[in-house]
PDB file of C-alpha atoms and ligand atoms in Angstrom:
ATOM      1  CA  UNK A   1      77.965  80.236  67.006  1.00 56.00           C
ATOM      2  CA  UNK A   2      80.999  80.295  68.814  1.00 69.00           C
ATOM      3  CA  UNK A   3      82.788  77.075  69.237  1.00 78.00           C
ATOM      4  CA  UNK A   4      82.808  74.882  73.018  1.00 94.00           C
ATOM      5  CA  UNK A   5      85.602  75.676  75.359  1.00 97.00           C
ATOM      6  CA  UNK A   6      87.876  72.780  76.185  1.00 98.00           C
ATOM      7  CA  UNK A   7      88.492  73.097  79.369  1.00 98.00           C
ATOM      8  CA  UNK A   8      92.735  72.195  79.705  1.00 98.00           C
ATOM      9  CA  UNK A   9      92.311  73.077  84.274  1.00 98.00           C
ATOM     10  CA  UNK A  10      93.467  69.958  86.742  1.00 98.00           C
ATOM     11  CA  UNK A  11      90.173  70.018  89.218  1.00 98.00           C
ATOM     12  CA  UNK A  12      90.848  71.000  92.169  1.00 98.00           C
ATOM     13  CA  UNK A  13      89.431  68.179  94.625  1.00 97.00           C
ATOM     14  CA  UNK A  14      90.596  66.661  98.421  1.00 97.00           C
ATOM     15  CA  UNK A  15      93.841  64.859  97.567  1.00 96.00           C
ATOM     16  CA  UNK A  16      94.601  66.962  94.587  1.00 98.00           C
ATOM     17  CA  UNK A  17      98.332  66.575  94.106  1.00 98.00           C
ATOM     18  CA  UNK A  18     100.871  69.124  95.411  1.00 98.00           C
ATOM     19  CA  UNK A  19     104.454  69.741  95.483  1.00 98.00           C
ATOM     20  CA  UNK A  20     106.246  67.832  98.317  1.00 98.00           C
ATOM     21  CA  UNK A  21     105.381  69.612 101.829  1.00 98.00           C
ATOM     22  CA  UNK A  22     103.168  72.037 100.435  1.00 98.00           C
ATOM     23  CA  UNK A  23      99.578  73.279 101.923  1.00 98.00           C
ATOM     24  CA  UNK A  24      97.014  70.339 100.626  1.00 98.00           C
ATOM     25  CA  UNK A  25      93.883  71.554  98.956  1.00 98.00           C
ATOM     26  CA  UNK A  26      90.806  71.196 101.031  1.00 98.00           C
ATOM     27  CA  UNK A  27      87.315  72.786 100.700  1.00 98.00           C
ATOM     28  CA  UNK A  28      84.812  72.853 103.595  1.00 98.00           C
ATOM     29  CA  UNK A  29      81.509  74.313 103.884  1.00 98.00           C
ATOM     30  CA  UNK A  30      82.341  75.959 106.617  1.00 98.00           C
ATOM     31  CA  UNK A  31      78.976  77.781 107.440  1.00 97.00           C
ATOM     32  CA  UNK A  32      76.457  75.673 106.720  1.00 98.00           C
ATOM     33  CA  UNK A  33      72.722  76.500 105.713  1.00 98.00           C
ATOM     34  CA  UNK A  34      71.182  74.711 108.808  1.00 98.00           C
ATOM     35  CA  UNK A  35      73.568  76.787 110.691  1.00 97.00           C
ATOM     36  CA  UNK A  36      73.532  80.532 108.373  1.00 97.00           C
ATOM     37  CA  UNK A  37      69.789  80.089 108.153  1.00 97.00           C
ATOM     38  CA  UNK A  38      70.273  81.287 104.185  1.00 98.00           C
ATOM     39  CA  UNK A  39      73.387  79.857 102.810  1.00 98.00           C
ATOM     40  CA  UNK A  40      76.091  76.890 102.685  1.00 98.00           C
ATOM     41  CA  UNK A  41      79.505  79.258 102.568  1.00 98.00           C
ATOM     42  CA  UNK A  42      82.665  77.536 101.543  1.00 98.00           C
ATOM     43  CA  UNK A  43      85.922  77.559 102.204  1.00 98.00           C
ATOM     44  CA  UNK A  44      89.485  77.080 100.705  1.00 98.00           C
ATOM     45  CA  UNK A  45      92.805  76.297 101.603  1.00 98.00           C
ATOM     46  CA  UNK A  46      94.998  75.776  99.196  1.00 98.00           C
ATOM     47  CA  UNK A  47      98.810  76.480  98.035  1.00 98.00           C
ATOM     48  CA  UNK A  48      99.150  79.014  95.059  1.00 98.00           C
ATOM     49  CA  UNK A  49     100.941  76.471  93.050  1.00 98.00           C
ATOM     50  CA  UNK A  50      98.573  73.717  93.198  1.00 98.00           C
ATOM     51  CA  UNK A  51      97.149  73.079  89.845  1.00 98.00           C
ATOM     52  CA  UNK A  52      96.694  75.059  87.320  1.00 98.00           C
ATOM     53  CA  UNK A  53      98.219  78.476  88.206  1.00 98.00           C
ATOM     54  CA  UNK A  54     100.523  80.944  86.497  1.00 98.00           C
ATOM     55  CA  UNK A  55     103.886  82.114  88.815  1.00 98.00           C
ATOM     56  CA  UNK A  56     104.465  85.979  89.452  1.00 98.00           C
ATOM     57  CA  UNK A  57     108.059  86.980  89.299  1.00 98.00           C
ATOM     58  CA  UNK A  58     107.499  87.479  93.190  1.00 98.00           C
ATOM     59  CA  UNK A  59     107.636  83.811  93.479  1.00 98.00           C
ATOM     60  CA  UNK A  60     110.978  83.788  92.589  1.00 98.00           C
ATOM     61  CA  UNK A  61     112.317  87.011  93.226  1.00 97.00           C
ATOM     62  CA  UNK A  62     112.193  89.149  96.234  1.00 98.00           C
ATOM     63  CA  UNK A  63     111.954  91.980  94.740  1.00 97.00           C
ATOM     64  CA  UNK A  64     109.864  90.756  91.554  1.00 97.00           C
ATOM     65  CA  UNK A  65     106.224  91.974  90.855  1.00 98.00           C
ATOM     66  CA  UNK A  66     102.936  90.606  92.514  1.00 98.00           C
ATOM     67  CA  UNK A  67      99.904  89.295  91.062  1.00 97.00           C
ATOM     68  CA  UNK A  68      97.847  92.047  90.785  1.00 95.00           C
ATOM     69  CA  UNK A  69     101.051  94.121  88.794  1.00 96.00           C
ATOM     70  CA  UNK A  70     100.961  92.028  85.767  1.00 97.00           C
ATOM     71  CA  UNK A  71      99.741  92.532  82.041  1.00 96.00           C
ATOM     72  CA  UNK A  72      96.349  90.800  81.979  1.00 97.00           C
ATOM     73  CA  UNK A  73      96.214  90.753  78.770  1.00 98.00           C
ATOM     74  CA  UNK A  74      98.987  88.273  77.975  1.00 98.00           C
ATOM     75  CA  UNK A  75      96.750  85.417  79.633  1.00 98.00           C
ATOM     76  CA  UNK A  76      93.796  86.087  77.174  1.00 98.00           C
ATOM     77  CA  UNK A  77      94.137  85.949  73.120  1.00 98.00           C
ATOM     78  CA  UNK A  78      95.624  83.453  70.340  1.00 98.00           C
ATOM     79  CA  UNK A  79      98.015  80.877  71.686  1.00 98.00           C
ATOM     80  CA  UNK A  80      99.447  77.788  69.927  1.00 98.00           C
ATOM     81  CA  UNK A  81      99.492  74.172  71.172  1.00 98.00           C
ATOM     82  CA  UNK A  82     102.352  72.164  69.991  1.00 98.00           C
ATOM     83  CA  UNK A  83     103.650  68.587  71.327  1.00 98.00           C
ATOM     84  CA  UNK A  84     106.908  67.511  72.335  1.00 98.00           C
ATOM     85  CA  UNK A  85     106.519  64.339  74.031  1.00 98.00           C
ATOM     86  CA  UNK A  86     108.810  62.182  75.342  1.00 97.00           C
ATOM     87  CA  UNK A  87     112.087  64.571  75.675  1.00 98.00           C
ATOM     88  CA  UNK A  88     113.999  64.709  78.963  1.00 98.00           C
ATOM     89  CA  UNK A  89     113.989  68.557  78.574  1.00 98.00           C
ATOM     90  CA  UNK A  90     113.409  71.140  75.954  1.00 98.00           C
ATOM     91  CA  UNK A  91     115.566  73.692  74.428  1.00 98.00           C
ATOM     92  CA  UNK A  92     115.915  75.671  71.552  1.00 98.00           C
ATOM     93  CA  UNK A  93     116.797  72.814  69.557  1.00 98.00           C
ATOM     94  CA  UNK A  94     113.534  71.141  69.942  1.00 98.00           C
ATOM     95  CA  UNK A  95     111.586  74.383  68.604  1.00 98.00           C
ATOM     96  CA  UNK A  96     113.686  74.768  65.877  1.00 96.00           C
ATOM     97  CA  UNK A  97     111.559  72.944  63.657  1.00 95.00           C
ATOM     98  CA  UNK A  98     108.334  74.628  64.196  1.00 96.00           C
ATOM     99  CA  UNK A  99     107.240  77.761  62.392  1.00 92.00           C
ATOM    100  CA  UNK A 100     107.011  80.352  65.635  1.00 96.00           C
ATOM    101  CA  UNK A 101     106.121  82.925  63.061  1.00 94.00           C
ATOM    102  CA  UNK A 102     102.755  85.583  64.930  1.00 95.00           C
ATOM    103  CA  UNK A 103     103.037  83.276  67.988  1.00 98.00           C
ATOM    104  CA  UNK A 104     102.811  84.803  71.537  1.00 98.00           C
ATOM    105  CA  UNK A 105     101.574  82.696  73.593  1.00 98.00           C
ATOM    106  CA  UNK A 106     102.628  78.568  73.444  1.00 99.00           C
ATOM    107  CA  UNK A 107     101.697  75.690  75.016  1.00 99.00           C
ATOM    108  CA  UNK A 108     103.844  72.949  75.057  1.00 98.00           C
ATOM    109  CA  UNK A 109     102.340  69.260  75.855  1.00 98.00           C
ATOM    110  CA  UNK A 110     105.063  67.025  77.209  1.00 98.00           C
ATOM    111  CA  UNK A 111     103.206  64.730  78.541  1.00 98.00           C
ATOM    112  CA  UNK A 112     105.840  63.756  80.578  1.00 98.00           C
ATOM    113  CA  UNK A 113     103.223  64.118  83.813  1.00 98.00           C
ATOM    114  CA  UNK A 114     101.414  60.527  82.761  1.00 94.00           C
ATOM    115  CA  UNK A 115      99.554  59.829  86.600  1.00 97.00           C
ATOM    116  CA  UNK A 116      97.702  63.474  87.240  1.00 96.00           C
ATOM    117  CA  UNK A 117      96.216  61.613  91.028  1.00 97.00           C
ATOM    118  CA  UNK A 118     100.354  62.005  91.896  1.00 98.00           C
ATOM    119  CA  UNK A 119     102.692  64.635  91.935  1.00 98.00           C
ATOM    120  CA  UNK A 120     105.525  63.719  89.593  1.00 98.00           C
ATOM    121  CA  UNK A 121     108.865  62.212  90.590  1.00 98.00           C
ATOM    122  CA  UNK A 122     110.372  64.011  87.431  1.00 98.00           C
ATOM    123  CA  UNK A 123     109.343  66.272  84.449  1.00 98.00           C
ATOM    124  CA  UNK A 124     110.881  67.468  81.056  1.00 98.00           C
ATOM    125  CA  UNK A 125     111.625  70.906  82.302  1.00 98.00           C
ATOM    126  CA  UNK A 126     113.137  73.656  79.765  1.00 98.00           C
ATOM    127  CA  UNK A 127     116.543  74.246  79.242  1.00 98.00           C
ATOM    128  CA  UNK A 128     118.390  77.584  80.037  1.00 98.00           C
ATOM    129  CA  UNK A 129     118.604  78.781  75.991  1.00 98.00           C
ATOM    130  CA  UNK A 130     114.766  78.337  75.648  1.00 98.00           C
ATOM    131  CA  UNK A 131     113.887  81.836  76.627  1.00 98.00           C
ATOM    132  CA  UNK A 132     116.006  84.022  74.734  1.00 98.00           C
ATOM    133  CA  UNK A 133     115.355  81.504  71.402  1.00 98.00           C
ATOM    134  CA  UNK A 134     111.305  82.338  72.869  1.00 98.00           C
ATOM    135  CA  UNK A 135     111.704  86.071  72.960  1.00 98.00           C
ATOM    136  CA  UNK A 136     113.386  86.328  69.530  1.00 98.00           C
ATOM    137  CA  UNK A 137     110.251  84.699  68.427  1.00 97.00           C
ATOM    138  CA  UNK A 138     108.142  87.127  70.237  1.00 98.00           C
ATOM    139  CA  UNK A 139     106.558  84.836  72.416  1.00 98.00           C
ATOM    140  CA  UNK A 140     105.116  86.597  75.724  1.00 98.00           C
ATOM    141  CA  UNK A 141     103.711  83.779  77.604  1.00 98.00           C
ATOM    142  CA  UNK A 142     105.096  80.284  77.860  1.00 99.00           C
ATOM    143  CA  UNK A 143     102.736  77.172  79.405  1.00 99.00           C
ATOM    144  CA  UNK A 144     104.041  73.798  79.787  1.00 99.00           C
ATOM    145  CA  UNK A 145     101.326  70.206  81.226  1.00 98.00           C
ATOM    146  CA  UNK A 146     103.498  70.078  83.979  1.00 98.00           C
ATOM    147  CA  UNK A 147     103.703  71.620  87.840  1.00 98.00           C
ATOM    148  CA  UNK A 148     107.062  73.647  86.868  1.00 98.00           C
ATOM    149  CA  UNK A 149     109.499  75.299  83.713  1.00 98.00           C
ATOM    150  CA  UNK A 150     112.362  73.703  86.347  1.00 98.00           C
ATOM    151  CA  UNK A 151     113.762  70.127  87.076  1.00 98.00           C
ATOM    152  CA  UNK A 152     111.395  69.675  90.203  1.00 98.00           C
ATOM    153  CA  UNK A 153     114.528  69.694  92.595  1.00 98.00           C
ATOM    154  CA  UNK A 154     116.012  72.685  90.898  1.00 98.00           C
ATOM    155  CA  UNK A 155     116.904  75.850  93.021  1.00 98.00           C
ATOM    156  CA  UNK A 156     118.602  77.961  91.414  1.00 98.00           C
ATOM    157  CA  UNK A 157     115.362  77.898  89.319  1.00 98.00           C
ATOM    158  CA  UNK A 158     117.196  78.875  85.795  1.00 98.00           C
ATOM    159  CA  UNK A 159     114.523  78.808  83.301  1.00 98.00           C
ATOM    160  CA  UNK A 160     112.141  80.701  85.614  1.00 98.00           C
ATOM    161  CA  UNK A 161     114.552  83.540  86.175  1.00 98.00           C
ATOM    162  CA  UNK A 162     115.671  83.160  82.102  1.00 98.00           C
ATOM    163  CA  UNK A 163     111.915  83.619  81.237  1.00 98.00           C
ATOM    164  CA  UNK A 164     111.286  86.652  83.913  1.00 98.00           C
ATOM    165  CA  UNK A 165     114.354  87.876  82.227  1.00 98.00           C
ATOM    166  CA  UNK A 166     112.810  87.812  78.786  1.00 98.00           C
ATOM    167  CA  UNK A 167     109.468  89.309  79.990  1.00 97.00           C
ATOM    168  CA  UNK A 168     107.739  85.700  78.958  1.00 98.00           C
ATOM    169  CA  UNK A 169     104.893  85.128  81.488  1.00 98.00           C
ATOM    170  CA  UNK A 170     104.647  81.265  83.046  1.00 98.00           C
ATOM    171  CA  UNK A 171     101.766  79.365  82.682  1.00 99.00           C
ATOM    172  CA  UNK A 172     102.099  75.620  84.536  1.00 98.00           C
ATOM    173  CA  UNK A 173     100.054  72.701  85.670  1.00 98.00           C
ATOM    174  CA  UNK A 174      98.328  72.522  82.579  1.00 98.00           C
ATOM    175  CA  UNK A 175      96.327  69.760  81.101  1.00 98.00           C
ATOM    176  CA  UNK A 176      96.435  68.638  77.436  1.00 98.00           C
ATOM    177  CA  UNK A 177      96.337  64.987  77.071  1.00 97.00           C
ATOM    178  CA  UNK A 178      93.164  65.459  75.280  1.00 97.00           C
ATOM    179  CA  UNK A 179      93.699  68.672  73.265  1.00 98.00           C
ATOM    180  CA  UNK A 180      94.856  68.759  69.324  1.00 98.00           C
ATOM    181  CA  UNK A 181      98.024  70.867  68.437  1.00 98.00           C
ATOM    182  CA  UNK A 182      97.053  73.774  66.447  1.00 98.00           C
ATOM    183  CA  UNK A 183      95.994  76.959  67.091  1.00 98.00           C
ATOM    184  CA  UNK A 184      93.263  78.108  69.246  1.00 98.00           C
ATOM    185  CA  UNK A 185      91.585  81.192  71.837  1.00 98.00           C
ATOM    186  CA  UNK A 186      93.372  80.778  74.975  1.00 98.00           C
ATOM    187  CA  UNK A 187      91.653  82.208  78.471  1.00 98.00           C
ATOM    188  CA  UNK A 188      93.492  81.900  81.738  1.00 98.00           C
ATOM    189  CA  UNK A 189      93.158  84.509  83.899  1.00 98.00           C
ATOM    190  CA  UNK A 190      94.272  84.942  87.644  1.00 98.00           C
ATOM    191  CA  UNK A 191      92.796  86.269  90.192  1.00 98.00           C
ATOM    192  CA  UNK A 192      93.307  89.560  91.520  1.00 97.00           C
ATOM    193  CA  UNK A 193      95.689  88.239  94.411  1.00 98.00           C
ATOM    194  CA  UNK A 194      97.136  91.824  95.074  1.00 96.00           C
ATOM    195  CA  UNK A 195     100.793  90.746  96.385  1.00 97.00           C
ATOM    196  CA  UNK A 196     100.510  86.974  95.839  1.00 98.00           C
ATOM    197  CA  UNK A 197     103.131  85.038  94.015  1.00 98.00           C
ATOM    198  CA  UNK A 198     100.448  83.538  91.860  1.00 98.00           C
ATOM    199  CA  UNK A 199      97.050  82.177  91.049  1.00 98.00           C
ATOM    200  CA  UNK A 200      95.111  79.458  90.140  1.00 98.00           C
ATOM    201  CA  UNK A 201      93.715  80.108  87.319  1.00 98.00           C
ATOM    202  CA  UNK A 202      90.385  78.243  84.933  1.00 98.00           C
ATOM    203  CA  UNK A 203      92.417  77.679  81.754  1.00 99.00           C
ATOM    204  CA  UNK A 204      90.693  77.068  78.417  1.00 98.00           C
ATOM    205  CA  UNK A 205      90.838  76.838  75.414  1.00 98.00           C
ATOM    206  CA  UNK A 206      89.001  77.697  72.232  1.00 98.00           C
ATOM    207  CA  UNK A 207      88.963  76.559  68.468  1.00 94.00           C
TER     208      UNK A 207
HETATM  209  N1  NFK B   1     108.529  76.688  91.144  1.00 73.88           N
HETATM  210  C1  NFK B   1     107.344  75.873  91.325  1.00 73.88           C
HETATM  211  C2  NFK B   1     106.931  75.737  92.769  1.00 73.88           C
HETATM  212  C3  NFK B   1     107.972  75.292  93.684  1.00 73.88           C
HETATM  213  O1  NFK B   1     109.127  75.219  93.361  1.00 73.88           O
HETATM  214  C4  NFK B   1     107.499  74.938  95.017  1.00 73.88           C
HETATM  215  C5  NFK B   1     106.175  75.097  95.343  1.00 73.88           C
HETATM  216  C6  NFK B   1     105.728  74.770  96.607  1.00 73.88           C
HETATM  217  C7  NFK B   1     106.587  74.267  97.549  1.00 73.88           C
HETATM  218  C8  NFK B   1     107.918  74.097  97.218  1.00 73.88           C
HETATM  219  C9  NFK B   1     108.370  74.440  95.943  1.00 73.88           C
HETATM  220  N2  NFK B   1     109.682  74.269  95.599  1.00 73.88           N
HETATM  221  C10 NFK B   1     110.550  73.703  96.497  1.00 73.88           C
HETATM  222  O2  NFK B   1     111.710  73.523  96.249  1.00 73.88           O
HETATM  223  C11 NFK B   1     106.189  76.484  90.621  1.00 73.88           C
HETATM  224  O3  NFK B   1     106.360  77.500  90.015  1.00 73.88           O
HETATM  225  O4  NFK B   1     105.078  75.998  90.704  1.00 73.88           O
HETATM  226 ZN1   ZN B   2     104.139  77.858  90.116  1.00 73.88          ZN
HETATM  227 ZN1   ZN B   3     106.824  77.978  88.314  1.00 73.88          ZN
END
């Protein structure tokens, strides 16, 4: 029998979080079944980096590819979860420790996002040597418990254009307060957003 899935998605409800100014999430029925007859049909409104959601280079880059261009397959397969709580930021030096050996995909619990009702007034973010020291490892997809890779008031934006760089895919807003380090079945796909700079995506996780 194949083991639960643990389910590591923020839910997505009315006064969900976002980053400051953004679109706030809502849901409506918005044609109800007295009114359809048949149905209640629902409706959403909601920013792409709300949540749970993995960044397409387009995001960041004018010219960088949309949703619908990237490798599926890097947000499906074998992905480890390690914790590195209570660091300002994380660099190569922090990794140096662990044993990267097969790893291509990693999740990194920082837990540095301790109130998920509010968006966070600051984050360990990853420094600008993390992605090469990631690529030399052969890691393809990078995901982090909090709502960027950046200091929240970055712009210049250097560890997502470092990663891009490095062809390591970005993975944010996760949630793994309640999830083991070790290795596990990871499953976060996007939606097929043809030219959109992201998706939300149902992360999870299996043993
Ligand atoms: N880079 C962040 C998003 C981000 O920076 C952002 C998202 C919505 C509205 C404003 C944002 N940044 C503003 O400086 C992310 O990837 O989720
Ligand atoms: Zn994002
Ligand atoms: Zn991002």
């Amino acid at each position: 029998m194949c083991a639960k899935l643990l389910d590591i998605s923020r839910p997505l409800v009315a006064g969900t979080p976002t980053w400051p100014g953004d679109t706030p999430f809502t849901y409506e029925v918005n044609w109800p079944k007295s009114s359809s007859g048949s149905v209640n049909v629902g409706k959403l409104t909601m920013s792409i980096h709300t949540g749970t959601h993995v960044d397409a280079p387009f995001h960041f880059d004018d010219d960088g590819r949309r949703m619908l261009h990237l490798d599926i397959d890097l947000y499906v397969g074998m992905a480890r979860v390690v914790e590195l709580l209570d660091k300002p930021s994380i660099g190569a030096e922090d990794l140096a420790h662990l044993d990267l050996e097969g790893v291509s995909r990693l999740l990194i619990r920082t837990g540095s996002w301790s109130d998920p009702k509010h968006f966070p007034e600051e984050i360990c973010y990853l420094r600008p040597d993390l992605p090469a020291f990631l690529a030399e490892k052969g890691i393809r997809l990078i995901g982090v418990d909090v709502p960027s890779v950046d200091p929240l008031d970055s712009k210049e934006l250097l560890a997502h254009h470092g990663l891009h760089q490095h062809d390591i895919h970005i993975l944010e807003g996760l949630l793994l307060d309640h999830v083991e380090p070790g290795d596990y079945e990871l499953i976060a796909l996007p939606l097929p957003l043809a030219d959109a700079d992201g998706s939300p995506v149902r992360a999870v996780l299996r043993k």
